[in-house]
Tab-separated table of C-alpha atoms in Angstrom:
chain	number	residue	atom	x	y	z
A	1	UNK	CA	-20.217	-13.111	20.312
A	2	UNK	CA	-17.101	-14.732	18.703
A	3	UNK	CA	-18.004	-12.967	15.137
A	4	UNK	CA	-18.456	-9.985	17.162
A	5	UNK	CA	-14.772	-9.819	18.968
A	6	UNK	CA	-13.106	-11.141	15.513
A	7	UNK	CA	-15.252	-7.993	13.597
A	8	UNK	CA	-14.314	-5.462	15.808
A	9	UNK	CA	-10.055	-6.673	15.679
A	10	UNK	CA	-10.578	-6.340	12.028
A	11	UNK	CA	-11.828	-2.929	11.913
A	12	UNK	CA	-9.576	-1.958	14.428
A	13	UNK	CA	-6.295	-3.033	12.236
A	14	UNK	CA	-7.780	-1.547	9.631
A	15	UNK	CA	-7.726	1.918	11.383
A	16	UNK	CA	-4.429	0.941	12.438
A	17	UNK	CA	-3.219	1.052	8.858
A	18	UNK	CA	-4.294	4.917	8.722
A	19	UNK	CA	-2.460	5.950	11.576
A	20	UNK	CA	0.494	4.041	11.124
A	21	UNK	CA	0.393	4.578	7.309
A	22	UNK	CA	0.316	8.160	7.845
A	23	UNK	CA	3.168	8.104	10.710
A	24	UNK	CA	4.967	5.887	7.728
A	25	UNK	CA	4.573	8.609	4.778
A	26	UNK	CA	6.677	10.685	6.778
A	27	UNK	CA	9.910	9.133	5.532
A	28	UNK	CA	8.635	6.831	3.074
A	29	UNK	CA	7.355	6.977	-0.149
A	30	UNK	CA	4.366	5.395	-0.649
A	31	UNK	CA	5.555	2.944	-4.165
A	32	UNK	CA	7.849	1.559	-1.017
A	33	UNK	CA	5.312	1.312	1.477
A	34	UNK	CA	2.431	-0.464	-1.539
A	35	UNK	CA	5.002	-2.715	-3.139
A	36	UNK	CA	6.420	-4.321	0.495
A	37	UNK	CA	2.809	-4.302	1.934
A	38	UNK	CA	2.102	-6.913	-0.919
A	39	UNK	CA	5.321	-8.446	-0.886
A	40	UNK	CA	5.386	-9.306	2.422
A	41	UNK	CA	1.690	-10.200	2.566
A	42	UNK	CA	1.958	-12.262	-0.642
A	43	UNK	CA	2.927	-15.617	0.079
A	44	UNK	CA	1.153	-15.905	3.850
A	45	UNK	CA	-2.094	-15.078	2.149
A	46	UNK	CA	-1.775	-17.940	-0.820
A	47	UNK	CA	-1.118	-20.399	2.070
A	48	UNK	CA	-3.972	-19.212	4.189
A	49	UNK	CA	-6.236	-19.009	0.851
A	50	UNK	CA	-5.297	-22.420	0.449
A	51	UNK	CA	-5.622	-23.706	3.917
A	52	UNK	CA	-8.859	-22.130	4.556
A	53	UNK	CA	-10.658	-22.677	1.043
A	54	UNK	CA	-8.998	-25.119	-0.929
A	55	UNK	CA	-9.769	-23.889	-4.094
A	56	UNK	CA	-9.408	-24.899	-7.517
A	57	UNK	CA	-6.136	-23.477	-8.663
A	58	UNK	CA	-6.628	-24.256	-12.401
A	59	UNK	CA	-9.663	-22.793	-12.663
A	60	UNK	CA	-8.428	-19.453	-10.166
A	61	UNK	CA	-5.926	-18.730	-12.911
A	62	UNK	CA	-8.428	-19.290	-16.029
A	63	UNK	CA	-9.895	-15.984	-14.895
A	64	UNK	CA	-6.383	-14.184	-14.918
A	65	UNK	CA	-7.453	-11.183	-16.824
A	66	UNK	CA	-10.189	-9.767	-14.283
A	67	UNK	CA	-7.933	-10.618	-11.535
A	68	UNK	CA	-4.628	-8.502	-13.076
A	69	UNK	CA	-7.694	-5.372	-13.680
A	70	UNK	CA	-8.903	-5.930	-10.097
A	71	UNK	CA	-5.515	-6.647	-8.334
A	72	UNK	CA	-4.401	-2.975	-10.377
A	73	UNK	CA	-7.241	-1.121	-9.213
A	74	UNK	CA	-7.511	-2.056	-5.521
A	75	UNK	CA	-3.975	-3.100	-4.952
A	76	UNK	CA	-2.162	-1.052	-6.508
A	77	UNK	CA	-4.277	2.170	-7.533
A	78	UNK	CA	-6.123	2.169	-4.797
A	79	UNK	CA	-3.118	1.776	-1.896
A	80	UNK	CA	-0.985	3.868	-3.368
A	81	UNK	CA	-3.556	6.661	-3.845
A	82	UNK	CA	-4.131	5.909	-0.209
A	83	UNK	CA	-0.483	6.212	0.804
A	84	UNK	CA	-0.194	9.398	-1.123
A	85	UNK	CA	-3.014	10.968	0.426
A	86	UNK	CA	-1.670	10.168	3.877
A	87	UNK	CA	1.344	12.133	2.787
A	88	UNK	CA	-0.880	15.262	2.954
A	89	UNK	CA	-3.702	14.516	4.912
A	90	UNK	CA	-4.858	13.388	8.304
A	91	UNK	CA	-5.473	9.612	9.133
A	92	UNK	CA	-8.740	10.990	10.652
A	93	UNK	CA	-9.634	12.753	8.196
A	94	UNK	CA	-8.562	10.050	4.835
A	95	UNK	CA	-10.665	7.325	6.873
A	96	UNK	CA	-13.915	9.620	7.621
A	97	UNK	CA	-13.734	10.249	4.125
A	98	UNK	CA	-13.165	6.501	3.257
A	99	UNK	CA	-15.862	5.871	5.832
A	100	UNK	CA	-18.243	7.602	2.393
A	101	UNK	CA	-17.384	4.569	0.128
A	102	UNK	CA	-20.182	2.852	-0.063
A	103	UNK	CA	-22.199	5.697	-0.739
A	104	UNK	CA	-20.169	6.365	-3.861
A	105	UNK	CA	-20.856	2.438	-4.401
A	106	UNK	CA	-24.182	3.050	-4.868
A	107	UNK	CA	-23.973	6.392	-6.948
A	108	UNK	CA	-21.363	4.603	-9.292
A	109	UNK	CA	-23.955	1.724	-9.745
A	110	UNK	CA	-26.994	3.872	-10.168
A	111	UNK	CA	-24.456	5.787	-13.219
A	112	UNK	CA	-22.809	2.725	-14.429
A	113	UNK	CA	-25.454	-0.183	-13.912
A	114	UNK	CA	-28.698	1.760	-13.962
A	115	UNK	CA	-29.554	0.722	-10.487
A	116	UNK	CA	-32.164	2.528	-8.553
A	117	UNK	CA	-31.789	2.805	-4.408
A	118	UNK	CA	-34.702	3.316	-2.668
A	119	UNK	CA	-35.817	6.500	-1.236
A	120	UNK	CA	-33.693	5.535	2.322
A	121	UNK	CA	-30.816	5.119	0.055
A	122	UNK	CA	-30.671	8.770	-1.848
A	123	UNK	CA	-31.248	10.132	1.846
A	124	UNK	CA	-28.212	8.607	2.664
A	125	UNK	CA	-26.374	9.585	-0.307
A	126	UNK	CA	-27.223	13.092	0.583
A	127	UNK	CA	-26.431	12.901	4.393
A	128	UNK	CA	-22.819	11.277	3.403
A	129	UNK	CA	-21.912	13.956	0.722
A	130	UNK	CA	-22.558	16.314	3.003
A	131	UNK	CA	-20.426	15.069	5.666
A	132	UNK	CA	-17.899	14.146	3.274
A	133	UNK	CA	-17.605	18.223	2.096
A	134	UNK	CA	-18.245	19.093	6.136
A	135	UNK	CA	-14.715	17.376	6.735
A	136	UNK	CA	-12.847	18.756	2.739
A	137	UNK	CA	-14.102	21.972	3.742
A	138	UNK	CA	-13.233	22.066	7.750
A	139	UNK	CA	-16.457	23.567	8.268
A	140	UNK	CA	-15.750	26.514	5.550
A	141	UNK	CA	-17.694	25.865	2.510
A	142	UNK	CA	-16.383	29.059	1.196
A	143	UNK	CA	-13.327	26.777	0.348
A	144	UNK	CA	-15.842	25.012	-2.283
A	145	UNK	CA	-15.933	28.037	-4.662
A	146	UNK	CA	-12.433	28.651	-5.036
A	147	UNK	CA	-11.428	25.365	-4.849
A	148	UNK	CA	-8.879	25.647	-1.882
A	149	UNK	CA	-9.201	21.973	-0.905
A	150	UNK	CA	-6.148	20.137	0.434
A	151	UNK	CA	-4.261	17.828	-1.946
A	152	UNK	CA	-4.295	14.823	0.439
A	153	UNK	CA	-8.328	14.873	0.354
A	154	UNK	CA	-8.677	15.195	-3.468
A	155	UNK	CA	-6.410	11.883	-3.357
A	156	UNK	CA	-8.227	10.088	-1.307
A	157	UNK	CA	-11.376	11.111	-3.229
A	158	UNK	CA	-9.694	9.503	-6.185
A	159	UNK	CA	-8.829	6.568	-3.843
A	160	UNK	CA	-12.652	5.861	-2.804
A	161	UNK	CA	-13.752	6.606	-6.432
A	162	UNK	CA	-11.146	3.898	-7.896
A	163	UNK	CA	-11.980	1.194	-4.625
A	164	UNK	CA	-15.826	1.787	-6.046
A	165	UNK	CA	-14.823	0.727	-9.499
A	166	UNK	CA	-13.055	-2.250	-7.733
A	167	UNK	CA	-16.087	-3.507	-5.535
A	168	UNK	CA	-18.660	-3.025	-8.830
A	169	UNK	CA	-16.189	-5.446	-10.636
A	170	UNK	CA	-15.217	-7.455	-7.845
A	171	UNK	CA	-18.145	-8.615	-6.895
A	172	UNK	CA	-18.791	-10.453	-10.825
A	173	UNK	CA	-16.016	-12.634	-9.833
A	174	UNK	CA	-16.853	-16.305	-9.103
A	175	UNK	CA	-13.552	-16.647	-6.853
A	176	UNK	CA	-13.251	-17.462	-3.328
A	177	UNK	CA	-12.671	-14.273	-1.378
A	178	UNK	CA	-9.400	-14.932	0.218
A	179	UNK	CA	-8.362	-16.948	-2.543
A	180	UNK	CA	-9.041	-14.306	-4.857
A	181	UNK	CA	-7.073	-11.226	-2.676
A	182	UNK	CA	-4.341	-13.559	-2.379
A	183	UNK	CA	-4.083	-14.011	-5.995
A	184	UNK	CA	-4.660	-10.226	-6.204
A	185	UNK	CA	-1.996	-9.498	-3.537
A	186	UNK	CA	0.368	-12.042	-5.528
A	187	UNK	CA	-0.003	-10.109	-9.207
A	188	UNK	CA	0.481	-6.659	-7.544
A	189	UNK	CA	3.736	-7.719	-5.789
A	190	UNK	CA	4.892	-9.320	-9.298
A	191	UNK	CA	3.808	-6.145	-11.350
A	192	UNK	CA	5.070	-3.626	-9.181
A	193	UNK	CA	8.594	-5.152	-9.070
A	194	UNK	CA	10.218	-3.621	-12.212
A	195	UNK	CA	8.754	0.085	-10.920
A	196	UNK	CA	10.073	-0.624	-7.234
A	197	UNK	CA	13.849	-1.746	-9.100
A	198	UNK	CA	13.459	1.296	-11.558
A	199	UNK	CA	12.721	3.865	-8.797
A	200	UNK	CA	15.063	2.115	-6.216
A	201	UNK	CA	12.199	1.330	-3.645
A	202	UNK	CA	14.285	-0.706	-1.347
A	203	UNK	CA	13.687	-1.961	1.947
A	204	UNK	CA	13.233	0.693	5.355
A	205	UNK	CA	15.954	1.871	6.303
A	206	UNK	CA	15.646	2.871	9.605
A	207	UNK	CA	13.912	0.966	12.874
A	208	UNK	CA	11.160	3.323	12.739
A	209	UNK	CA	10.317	2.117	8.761
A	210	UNK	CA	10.618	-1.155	9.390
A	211	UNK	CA	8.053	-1.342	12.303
A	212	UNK	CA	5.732	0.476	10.569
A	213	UNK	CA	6.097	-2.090	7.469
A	214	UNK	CA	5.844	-4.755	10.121
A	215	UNK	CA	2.363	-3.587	11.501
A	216	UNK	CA	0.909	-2.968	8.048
A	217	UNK	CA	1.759	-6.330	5.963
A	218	UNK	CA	1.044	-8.326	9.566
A	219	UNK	CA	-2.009	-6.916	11.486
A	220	UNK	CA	-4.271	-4.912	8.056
A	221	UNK	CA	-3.098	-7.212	5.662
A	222	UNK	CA	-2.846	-10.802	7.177
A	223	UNK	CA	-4.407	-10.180	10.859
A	224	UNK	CA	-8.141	-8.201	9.489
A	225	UNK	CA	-8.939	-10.429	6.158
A	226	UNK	CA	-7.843	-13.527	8.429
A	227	UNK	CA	-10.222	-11.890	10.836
A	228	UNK	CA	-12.716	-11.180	8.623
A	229	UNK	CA	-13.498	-14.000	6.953
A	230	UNK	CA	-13.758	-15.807	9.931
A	231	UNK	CA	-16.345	-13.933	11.328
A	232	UNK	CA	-18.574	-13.979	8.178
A	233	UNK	CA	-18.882	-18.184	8.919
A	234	UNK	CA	-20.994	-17.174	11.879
A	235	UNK	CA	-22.723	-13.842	10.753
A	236	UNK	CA	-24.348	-12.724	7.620
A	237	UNK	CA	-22.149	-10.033	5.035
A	238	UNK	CA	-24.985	-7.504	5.891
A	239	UNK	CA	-24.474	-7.451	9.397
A	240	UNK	CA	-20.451	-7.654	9.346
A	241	UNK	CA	-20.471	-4.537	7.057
A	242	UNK	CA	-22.067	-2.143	9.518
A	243	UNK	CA	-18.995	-3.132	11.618
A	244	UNK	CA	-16.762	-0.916	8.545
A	245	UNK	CA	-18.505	1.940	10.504
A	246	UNK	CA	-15.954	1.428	13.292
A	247	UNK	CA	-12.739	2.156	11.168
A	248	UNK	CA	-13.292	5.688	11.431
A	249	UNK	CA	-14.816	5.736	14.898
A	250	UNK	CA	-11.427	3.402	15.761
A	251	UNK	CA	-8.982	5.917	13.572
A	252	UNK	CA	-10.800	8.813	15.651
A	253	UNK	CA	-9.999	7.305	19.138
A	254	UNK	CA	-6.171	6.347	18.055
A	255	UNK	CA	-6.026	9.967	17.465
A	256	UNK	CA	-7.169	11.359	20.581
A	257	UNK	CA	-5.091	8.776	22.539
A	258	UNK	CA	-1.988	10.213	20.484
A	259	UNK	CA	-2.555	13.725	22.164
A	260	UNK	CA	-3.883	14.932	18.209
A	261	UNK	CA	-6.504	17.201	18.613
A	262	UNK	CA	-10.164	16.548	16.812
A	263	UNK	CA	-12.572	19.549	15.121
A	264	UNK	CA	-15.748	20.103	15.722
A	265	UNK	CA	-16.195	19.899	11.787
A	266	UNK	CA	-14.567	15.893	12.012
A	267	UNK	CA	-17.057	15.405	14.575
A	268	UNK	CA	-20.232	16.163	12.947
A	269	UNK	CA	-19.099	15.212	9.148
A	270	UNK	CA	-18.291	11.661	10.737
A	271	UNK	CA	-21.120	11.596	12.513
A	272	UNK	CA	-23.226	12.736	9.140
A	273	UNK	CA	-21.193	9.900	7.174
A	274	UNK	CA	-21.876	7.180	9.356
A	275	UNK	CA	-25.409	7.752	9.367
A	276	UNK	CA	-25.477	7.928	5.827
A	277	UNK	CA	-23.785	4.778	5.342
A	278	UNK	CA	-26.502	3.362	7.287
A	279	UNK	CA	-29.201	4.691	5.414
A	280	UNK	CA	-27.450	3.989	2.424
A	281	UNK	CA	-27.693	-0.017	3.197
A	282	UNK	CA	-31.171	0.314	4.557
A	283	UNK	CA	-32.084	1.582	1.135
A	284	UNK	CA	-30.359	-0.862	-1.490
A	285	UNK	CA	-30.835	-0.911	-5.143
A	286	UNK	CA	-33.889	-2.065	-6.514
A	287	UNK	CA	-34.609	-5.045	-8.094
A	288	UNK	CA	-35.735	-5.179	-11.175
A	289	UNK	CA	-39.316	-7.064	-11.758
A	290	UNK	CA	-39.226	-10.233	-14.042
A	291	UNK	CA	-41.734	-13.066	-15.062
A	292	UNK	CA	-38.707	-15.239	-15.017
A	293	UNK	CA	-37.088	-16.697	-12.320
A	294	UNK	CA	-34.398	-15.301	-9.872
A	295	UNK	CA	-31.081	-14.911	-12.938
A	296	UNK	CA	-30.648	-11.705	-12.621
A	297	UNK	CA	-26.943	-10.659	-11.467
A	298	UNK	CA	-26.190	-10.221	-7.629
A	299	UNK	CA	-26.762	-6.378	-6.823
A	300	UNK	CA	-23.574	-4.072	-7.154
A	301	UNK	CA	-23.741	-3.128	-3.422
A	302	UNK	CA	-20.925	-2.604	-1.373
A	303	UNK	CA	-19.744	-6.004	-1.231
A	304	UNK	CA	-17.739	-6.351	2.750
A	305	UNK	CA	-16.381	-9.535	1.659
A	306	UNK	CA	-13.199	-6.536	-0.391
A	307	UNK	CA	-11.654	-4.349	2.085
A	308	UNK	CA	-8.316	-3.974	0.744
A	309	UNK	CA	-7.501	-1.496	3.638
């Protein structure tokens, strides 16, 4: 029951960071949003990595290199592709869309590790595609052919397609999981100093800015992997990822409580991307068979353990 409650606050910050994120791109740009998310989050997260895991610092930083490609890709690429998108898009829509990433997970595998889902899995490839184009299109698949798709949801295509490159990676690293998002959190906040100096990224400016800045590097970025690894030392990483489900379902009620109207198109296409998301983990990669014993990799599935959100 406890795993349950601390799941469910997770997810729910998480959605929280759409709707405030795209309330934020309003005034802000989203370099200045990205680079004081990790800022801010930085040092809170090394203390909690190292109050909760204890890990071996030496041997953290040996593996430098994957961790500056990882922290660039999901830190960095990844949020501000996010922010960007939020810029031109719906929170509803950028998180039904997200809600397709590990789908894209799997077809990235299958492409760049040879993997093979089972026949549960390409159903639910197939059922989240299609609710992924239900919500680009708004219904009109007309809007395929000549391209006429907003910029916002070609971003956060880009955004899903980069955090898929991230988990694939990710999930070859032998590092703790907080330890190694702090770490990840840390490098992003160094690297993206010179840009935020260069392009004068400076703190908000008004009451409204800083709130929102408040919520994001507090409650999705401290409060949900805090959360979230909490939960997963009293439930299994299977069973806390079909709680991811609930961003969307979470970004969808925020919206309706904010008086923002929902289509009928949003509707089905989430309801057509959950489902495939389930179907998707019901039908996992195949495993290879071997004479030997069990040294083949861990599978390249979406891993719940990353949720940079």
């Amino acid at each position: 029951m406890r795993a349950a409650v601390y799941l469910i606050l997770a997810t729910l910050f998480w959605a929280g960071n759409f709707v405030v994120g795209h309330a934020a791109m309003e005034t802000m740009q989203p370099l200045q949003l990205t680079y004081w998310r990790w800022t801010l989050a930085a040092v809170p997260l090394l203390v909690l990595a190292h109050t909760v895991e204890r890990p071996d610092w030496r041997s953290v930083l040996r593996r430098w290199p994957i961790l500056l490609l990882l922290s660039s890709l999901g830190m960095s690429a990844y949020t501000l592709l996010l922010y960007s998108a939020l810029g031109h898009t719906s929170a509803l829509n950028a998180s039904l869309v997200t809600a397709a990433n590990p789908a894209l997970i799997v077809v990235l595998a299958v492409v760049l590790l040879r993997d093979r889902p089972r026949p549960p899995g390409w159903a639910g490839i197939g059922l989240g595609l299609a609710g992924v184009l239900l919500v680009l299109t708004g219904g009109d698949f007309h809007r395929l052919l000549t391209f006429s798709i907003n910029t916002g949801e070609l971003l956060i295509l880009a955004a899903i397609t980069v955090w898929g490159l991230y988990t694939i990676i990710g999930r070859r690293v032998d590092v703790p999981a907080i330890t190694s998002t702090a770490v990840q959190v840390a490098i992003a906040a160094v690297v993206l100093t010179p840009v935020a100096l260069v392009t004068g990224a400076g703190l908000p400016a008004t009451p409204a800015e800083g709130w929102s800045l408040a919520f994001i590097a507090l409650f999705p970025s401290l409060g949900s992997y805090l959360l979230w690894n909490l939960a997963l030392k009293r439930t299994t990483a299977a069973n806390a990822g079909n709680y991811l489900n609930l961003i969307a379902v979470f970004t969808a009620i925020i919206t309706v409580a904010m008086g923002q109207p929902i289509t009928l198109p949003q509707i089905l296409g989430g309801v057509l991307v959950i489902s495939g998301v389930l179907l998707t983990s019901a039908g996992g990669p195949q495993r290879p068979r071997s004479s030997k014993s069990t040294s083949s990799p861990p599978s390249p599935s979406p891993d719940p353990e990353f949720r940079a959100r």
